[in-house]
PDB file of C-alpha atoms in Angstrom:
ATOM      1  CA  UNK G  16       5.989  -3.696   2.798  1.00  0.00           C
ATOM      2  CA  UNK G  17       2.467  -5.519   2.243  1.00  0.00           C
ATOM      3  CA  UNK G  18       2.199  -8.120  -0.131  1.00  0.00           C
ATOM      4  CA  UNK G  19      -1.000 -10.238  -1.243  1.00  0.00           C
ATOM      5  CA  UNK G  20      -1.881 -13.869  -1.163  1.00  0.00           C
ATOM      6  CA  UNK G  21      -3.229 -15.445  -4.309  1.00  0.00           C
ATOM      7  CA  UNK G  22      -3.104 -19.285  -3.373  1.00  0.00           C
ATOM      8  CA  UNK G  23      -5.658 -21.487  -3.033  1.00  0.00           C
ATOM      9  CA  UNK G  24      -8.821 -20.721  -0.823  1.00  0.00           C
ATOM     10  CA  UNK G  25     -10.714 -23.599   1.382  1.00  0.00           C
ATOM     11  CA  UNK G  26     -13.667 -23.773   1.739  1.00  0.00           C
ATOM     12  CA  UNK G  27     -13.783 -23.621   5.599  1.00  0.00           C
ATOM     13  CA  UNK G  28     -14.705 -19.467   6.796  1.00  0.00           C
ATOM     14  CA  UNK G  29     -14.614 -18.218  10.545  1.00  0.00           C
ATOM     15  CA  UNK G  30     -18.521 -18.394  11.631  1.00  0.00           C
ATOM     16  CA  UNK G  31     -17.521 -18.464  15.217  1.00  0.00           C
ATOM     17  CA  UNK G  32     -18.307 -15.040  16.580  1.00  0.00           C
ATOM     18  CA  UNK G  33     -16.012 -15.383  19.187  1.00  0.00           C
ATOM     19  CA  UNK G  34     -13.200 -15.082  15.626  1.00  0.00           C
ATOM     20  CA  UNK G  35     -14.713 -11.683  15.156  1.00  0.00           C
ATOM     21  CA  UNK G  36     -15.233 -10.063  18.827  1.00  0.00           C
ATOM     22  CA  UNK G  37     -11.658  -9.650  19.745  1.00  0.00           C
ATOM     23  CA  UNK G  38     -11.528  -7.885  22.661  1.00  0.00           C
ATOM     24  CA  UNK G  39      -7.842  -8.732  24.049  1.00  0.00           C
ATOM     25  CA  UNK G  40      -4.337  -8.611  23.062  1.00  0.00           C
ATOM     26  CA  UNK G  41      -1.783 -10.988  23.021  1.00  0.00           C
ATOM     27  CA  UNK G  42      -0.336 -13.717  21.003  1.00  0.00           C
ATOM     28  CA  UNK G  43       0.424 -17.502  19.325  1.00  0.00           C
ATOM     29  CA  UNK G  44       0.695 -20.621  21.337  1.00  0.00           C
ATOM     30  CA  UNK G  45       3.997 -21.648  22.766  1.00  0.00           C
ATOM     31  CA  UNK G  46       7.839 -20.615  23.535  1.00  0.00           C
ATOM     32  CA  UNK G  47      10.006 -18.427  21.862  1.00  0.00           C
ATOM     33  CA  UNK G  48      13.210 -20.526  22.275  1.00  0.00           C
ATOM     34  CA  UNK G  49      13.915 -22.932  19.659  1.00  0.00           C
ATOM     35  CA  UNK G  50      14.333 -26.954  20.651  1.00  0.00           C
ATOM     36  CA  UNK G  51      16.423 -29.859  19.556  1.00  0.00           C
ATOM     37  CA  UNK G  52      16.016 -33.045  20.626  1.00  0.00           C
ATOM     38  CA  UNK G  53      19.105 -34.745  22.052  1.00  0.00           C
ATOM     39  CA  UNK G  54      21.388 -36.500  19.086  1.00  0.00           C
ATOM     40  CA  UNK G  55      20.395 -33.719  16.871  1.00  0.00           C
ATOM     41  CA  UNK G  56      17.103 -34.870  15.414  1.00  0.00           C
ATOM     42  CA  UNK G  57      13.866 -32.799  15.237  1.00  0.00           C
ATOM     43  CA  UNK G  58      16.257 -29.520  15.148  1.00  0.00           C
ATOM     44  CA  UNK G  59      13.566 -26.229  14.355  1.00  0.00           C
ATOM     45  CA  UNK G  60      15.373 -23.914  12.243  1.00  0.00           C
ATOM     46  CA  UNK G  61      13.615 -20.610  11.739  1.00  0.00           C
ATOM     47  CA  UNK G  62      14.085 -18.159   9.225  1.00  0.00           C
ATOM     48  CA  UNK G  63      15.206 -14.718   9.935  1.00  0.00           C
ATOM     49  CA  UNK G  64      12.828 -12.485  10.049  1.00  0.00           C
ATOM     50  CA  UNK G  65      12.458  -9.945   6.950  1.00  0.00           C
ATOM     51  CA  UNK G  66      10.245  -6.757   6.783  1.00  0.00           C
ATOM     52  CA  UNK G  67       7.593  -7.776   4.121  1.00  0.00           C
ATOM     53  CA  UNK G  68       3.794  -8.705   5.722  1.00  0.00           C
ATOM     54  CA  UNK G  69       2.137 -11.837   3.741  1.00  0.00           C
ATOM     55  CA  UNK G  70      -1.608 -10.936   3.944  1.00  0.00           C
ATOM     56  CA  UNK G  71      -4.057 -13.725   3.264  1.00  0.00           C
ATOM     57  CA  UNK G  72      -8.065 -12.191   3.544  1.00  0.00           C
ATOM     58  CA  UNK G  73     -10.071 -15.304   3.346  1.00  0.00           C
ATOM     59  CA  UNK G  74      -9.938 -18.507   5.112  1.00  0.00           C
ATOM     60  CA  UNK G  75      -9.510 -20.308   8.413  1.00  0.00           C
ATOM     61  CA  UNK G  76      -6.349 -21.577  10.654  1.00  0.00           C
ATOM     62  CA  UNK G  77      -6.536 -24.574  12.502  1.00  0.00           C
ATOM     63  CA  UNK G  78      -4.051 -26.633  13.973  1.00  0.00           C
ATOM     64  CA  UNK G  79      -3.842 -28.642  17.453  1.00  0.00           C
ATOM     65  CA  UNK G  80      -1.133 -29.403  19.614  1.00  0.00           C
ATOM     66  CA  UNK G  81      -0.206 -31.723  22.716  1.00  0.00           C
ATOM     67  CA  UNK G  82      -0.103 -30.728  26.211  1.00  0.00           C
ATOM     68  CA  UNK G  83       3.454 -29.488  25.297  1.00  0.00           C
ATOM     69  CA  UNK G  84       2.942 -27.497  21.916  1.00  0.00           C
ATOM     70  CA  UNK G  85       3.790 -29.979  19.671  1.00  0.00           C
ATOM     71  CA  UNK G  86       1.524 -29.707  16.672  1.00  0.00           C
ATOM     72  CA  UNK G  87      -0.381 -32.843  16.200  1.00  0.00           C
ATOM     73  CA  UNK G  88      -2.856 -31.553  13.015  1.00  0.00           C
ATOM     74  CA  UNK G  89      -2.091 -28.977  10.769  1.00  0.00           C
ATOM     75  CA  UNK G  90      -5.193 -27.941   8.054  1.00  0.00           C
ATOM     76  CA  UNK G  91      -4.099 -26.654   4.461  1.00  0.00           C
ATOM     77  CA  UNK G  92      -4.998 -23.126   5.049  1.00  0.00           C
ATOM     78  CA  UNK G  93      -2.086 -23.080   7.839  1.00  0.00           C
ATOM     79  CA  UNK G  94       0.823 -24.993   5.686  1.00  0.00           C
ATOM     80  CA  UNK G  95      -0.779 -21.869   2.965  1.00  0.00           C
ATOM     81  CA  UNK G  96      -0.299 -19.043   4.803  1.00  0.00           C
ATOM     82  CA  UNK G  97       3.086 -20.466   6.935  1.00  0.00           C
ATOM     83  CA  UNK G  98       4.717 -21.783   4.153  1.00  0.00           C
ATOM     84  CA  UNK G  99       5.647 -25.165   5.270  1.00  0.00           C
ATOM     85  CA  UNK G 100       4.229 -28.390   4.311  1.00  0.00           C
ATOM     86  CA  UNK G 101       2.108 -30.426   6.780  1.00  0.00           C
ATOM     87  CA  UNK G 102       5.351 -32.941   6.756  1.00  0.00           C
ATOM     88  CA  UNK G 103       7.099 -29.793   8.059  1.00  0.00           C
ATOM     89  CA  UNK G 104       4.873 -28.878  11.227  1.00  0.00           C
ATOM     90  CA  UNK G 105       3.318 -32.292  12.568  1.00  0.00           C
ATOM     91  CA  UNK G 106       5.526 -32.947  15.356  1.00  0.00           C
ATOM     92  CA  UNK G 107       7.349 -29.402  15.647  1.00  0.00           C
ATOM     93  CA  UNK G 108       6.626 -27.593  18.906  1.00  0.00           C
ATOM     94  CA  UNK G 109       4.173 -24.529  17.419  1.00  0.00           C
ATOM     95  CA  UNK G 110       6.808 -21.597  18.547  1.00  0.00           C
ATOM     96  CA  UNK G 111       8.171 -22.631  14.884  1.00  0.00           C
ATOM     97  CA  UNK G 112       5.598 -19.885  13.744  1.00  0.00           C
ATOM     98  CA  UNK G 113       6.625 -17.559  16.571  1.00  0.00           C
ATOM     99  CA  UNK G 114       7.617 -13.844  15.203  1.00  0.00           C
ATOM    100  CA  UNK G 115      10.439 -12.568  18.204  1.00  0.00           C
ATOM    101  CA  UNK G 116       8.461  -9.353  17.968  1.00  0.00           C
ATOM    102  CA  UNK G 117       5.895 -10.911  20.091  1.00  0.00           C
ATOM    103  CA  UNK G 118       6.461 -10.335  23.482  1.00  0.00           C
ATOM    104  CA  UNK G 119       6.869 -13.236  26.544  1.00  0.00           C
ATOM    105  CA  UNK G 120       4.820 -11.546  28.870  1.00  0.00           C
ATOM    106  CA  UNK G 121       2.140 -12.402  25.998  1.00  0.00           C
ATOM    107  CA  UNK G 122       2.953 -16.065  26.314  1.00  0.00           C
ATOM    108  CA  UNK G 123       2.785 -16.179  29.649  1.00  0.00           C
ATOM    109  CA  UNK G 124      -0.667 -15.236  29.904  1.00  0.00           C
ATOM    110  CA  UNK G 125      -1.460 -17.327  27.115  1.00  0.00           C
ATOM    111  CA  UNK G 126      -0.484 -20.492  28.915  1.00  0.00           C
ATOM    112  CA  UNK G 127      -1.876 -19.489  32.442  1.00  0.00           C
ATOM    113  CA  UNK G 128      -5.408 -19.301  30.696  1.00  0.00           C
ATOM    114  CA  UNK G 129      -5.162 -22.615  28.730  1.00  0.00           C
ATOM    115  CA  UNK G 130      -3.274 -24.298  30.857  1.00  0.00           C
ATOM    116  CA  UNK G 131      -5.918 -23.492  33.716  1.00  0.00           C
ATOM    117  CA  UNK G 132      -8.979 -24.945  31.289  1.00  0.00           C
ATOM    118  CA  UNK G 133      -9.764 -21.407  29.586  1.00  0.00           C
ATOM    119  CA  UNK G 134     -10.043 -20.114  26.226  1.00  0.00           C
ATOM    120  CA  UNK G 135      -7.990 -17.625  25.165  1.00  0.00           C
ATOM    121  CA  UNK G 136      -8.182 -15.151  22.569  1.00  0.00           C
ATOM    122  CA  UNK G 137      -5.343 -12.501  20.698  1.00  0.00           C
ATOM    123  CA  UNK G 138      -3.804 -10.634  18.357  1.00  0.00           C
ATOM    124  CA  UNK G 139      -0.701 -12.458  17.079  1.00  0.00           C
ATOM    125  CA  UNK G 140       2.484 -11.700  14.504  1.00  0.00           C
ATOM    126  CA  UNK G 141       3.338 -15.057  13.189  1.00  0.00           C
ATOM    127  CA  UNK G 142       6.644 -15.875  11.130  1.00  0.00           C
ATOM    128  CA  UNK G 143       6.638 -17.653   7.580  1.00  0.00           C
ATOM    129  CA  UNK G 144       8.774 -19.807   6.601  1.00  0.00           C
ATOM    130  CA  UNK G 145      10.558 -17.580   4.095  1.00  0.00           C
ATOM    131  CA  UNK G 146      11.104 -14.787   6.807  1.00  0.00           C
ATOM    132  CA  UNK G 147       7.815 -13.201   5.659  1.00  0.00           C
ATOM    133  CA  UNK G 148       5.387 -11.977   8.908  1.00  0.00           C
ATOM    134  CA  UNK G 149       1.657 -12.608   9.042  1.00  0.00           C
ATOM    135  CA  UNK G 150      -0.990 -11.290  11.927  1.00  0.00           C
ATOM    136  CA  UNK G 151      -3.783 -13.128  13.235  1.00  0.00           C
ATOM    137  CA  UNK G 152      -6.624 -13.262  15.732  1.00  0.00           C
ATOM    138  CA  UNK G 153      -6.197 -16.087  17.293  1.00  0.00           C
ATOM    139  CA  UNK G 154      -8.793 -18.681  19.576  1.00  0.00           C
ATOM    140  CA  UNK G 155      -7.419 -21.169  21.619  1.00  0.00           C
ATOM    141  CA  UNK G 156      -9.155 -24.015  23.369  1.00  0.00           C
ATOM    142  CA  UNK G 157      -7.835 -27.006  25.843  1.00  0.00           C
ATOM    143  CA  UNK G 158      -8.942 -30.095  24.763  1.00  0.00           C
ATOM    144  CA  UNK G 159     -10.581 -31.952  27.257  1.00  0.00           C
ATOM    145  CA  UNK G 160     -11.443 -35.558  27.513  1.00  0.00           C
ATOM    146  CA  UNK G 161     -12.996 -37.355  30.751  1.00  0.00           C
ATOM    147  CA  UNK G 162     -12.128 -34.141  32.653  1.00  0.00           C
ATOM    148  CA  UNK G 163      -8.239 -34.038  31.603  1.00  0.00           C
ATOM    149  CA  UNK G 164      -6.815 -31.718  29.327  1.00  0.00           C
ATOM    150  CA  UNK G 165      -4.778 -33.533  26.532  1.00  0.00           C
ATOM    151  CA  UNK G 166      -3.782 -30.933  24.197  1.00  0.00           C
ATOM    152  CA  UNK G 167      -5.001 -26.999  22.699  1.00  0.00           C
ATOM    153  CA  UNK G 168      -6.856 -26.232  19.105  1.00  0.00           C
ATOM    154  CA  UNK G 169      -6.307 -23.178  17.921  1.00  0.00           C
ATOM    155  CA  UNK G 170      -8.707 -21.144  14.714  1.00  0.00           C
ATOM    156  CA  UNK G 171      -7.153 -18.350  13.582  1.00  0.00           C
ATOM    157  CA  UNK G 172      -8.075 -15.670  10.755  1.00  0.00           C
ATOM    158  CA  UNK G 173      -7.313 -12.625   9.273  1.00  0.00           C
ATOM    159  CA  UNK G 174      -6.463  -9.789  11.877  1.00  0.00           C
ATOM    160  CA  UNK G 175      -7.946  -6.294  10.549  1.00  0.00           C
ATOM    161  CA  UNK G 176      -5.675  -3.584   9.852  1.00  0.00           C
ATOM    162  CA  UNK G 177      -7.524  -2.050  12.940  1.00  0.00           C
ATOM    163  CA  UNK G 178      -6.876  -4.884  15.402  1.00  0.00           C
ATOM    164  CA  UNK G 179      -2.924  -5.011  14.245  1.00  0.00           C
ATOM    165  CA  UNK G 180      -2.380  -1.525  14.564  1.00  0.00           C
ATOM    166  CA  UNK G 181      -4.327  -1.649  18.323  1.00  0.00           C
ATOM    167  CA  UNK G 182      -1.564  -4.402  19.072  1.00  0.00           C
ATOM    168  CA  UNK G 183       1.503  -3.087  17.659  1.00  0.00           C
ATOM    169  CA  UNK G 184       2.287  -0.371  20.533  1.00  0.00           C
ATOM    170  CA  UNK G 185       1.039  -2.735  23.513  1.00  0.00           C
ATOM    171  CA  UNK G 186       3.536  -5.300  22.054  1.00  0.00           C
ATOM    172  CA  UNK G 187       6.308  -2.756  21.694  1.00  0.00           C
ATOM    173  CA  UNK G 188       5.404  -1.371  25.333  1.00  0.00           C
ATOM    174  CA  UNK G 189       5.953  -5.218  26.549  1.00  0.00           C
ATOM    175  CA  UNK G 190       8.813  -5.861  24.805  1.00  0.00           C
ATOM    176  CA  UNK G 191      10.722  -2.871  25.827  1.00  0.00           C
ATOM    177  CA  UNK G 192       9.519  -3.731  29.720  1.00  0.00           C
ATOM    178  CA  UNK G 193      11.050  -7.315  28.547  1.00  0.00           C
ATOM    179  CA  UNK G 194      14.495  -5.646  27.683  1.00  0.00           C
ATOM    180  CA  UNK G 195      15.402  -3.568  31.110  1.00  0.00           C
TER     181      UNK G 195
END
């Protein structure tokens, strides 16, 4: 089920052509496993996961993390479209957005190209807060500074109908792989 957006719009759009010439497919920055840290504090409840897509059409996603995933800056448009306030993300690890349809494999090659000073660049099912989904084509970059990478920004916008619908089968092909 497909529903529509009709919140606020910033003023920030994706100029970057590297937002609009997707040419690989994978995913969102960070673990699937949720984390707690010890005594019970910083606990990252997700929702369940319903069948109802939250489209948003205009607009940019940017948030940046440590060297670990923990966001460190969240912009409006992302506490929009995910449904938490920026209270809510800043200092949660980023998999609090992660959608368990998206496969580890995904991940995996997410973090080998960052990790290793790359950009990366993907299709990627995120989670709302209330359980809703939401796909984006995501850009990743490591932040460097004096030749050391201290954290990752990611831009995201709008995946096309064409671009999710490219992704869904790879993603069910690596999950399946995942499961035997």
């Amino acid at each position: 089920m497909r529903t529509e957006s009709h919140g606020s719009h910033e003023d920030c759009q994706a100029t970057n052509n590297k937002l609009y010439d997707c040419k690989f497919i994978v995913t969102t920055l960070l673990n699937r496993h949720t984390t707690k840290k010890k005594g019970g504090k910083n606990t990252m409840n997700r929702p369940d996961p319903i069948d109802e897509e939250y489209i948003f059409e205009k607009g940019l996603i940017v948030s940046s993390t440590d060297l670990k995933g923990i966001i460190t800056y969240a912009n409006r448009k992302f506490c929009e479209i995910a449904g938490y306030t920026k209270e809510e993300l800043v200092g949660k690890n980023h998999n609090i957005v992660r959608h368990p349809d998206m496969p580890k494999a995904a991940f995996q090659e997410l973090w080998d190209t960052i990790q290793g000073g790359k950009e990366w660049t993907g299709i990627v099912k995120n989670l709302r807060k209330d359980g809703r989904y939401y796909w984006v084509y995501s850009h990743i970059s490591p932040i460097i500074v004096d030749g050391e990478i201290t954290g990752y920004t990611a831009a995201r916008r709008p995946a096309s109908e064409t671009e999710v619908a490219e992704s869904i089968p790879i993603y069910r092909d690596m999950l399946e792989k995942e499961s035997n």
